[in-house]
Amino acid sequence: EVQLVESGGGLVQPGGSLRLSCTASGFNFEDYAIGWFRQAPGGEREGISSISIHDGDTYYKDSVKGRSTISSDSAKKIVYLEMDNLKPEDTAVYYCAAFRYYPRPPLVVRFLSLGNTGMDYWGKGTLVTVSS
């Protein structure tokens, strides 16, 4: 059974940090890329970051670039998203998703072209609330 399980969400003060985890099982991790999405209250789900498990290539949306780091641990089949300097507008449910990926086209092209509707597997999400 394929599973993606997010963890690490919670209540964080503005300016704080957190690390989200996405634990995968049931598929060949190395053949996939993992994306992080978020959906704010009343908003649409947006892709904010992605990583190719095979070669470590990464992508960040401008809204999180410079204050986020995505990484993977192939042995544990976990992808992490560390976020610093959190802002109230980062409040959202954060989801991870997996899509089958090969070195071409570039990760950013593939990830953006697939969008919300093209992912193969989804987790159920973890809530992040940034508030004082």
Short mmCIF file of N, CA, C and O in Angstrom, two decimals, residues 10-16 18 86-92 128-132:
data_model
loop_
_atom_site.label_atom_id
_atom_site.label_comp_id
_atom_site.label_asym_id
_atom_site.label_seq_id
_atom_site.Cartn_x
_atom_site.Cartn_y
_atom_site.Cartn_z
N GLY A 10 2.17 22.41 13.38
CA GLY A 10 1.79 22.89 14.70
C GLY A 10 1.70 24.40 14.72
O GLY A 10 1.69 25.05 13.68
N LEU A 11 1.67 24.94 15.93
CA LEU A 11 1.60 26.38 16.13
C LEU A 11 3.00 26.95 16.30
O LEU A 11 3.77 26.46 17.15
N VAL A 12 3.31 27.95 15.51
CA VAL A 12 4.63 28.58 15.54
C VAL A 12 4.46 30.09 15.60
O VAL A 12 3.55 30.63 14.93
N GLN A 13 5.31 30.76 16.34
CA GLN A 13 5.26 32.21 16.39
C GLN A 13 5.89 32.80 15.13
O GLN A 13 6.79 32.20 14.54
N PRO A 14 5.45 33.98 14.73
CA PRO A 14 6.10 34.66 13.60
C PRO A 14 7.60 34.78 13.84
O PRO A 14 8.04 35.12 14.95
N GLY A 15 8.35 34.51 12.80
CA GLY A 15 9.80 34.52 12.91
C GLY A 15 10.39 33.19 13.32
O GLY A 15 11.62 33.04 13.28
N GLY A 16 9.55 32.28 13.69
CA GLY A 16 10.02 30.97 14.14
C GLY A 16 10.33 30.02 12.99
O GLY A 16 10.23 30.39 11.81
N LEU A 18 10.29 25.67 11.65
CA LEU A 18 9.80 24.31 11.86
C LEU A 18 10.36 23.42 10.75
O LEU A 18 10.88 23.90 9.75
N LEU A 86 9.18 32.24 9.68
CA LEU A 86 7.80 32.00 9.29
C LEU A 86 6.94 33.25 9.49
O LEU A 86 7.16 34.04 10.42
N LYS A 87 5.97 33.39 8.59
CA LYS A 87 5.09 34.55 8.60
C LYS A 87 3.64 34.09 8.72
O LYS A 87 3.32 32.95 8.37
N PRO A 88 2.77 34.95 9.20
CA PRO A 88 1.36 34.55 9.30
C PRO A 88 0.80 34.03 7.97
O PRO A 88 -0.05 33.13 7.97
N GLU A 89 1.28 34.57 6.87
CA GLU A 89 0.77 34.11 5.56
C GLU A 89 1.26 32.71 5.18
O GLU A 89 0.84 32.16 4.17
N ASP A 90 2.14 32.13 6.00
CA ASP A 90 2.55 30.74 5.80
C ASP A 90 1.55 29.78 6.43
O ASP A 90 1.69 28.56 6.25
N THR A 91 0.59 30.29 7.15
CA THR A 91 -0.43 29.44 7.75
C THR A 91 -1.20 28.70 6.68
O THR A 91 -1.75 29.31 5.75
N ALA A 92 -1.20 27.38 6.79
CA ALA A 92 -1.82 26.54 5.75
C ALA A 92 -1.75 25.08 6.18
O ALA A 92 -1.03 24.73 7.11
N VAL A 128 -0.08 23.88 9.68
CA VAL A 128 0.89 24.81 10.24
C VAL A 128 0.17 26.13 10.49
O VAL A 128 -0.42 26.69 9.56
N THR A 129 0.24 26.60 11.72
CA THR A 129 -0.37 27.87 12.07
C THR A 129 0.71 28.80 12.59
O THR A 129 1.42 28.46 13.55
N VAL A 130 0.85 29.95 11.95
CA VAL A 130 1.85 30.93 12.36
C VAL A 130 1.10 32.10 12.98
O VAL A 130 0.41 32.87 12.31
N SER A 131 1.24 32.22 14.29
CA SER A 131 0.48 33.24 15.02
C SER A 131 1.14 33.51 16.36
O SER A 131 1.74 32.62 16.95
N SER A 132 1.00 34.74 16.82
CA SER A 132 1.50 35.09 18.13
C SER A 132 0.40 34.95 19.18
O SER A 132 0.64 35.18 20.37
#
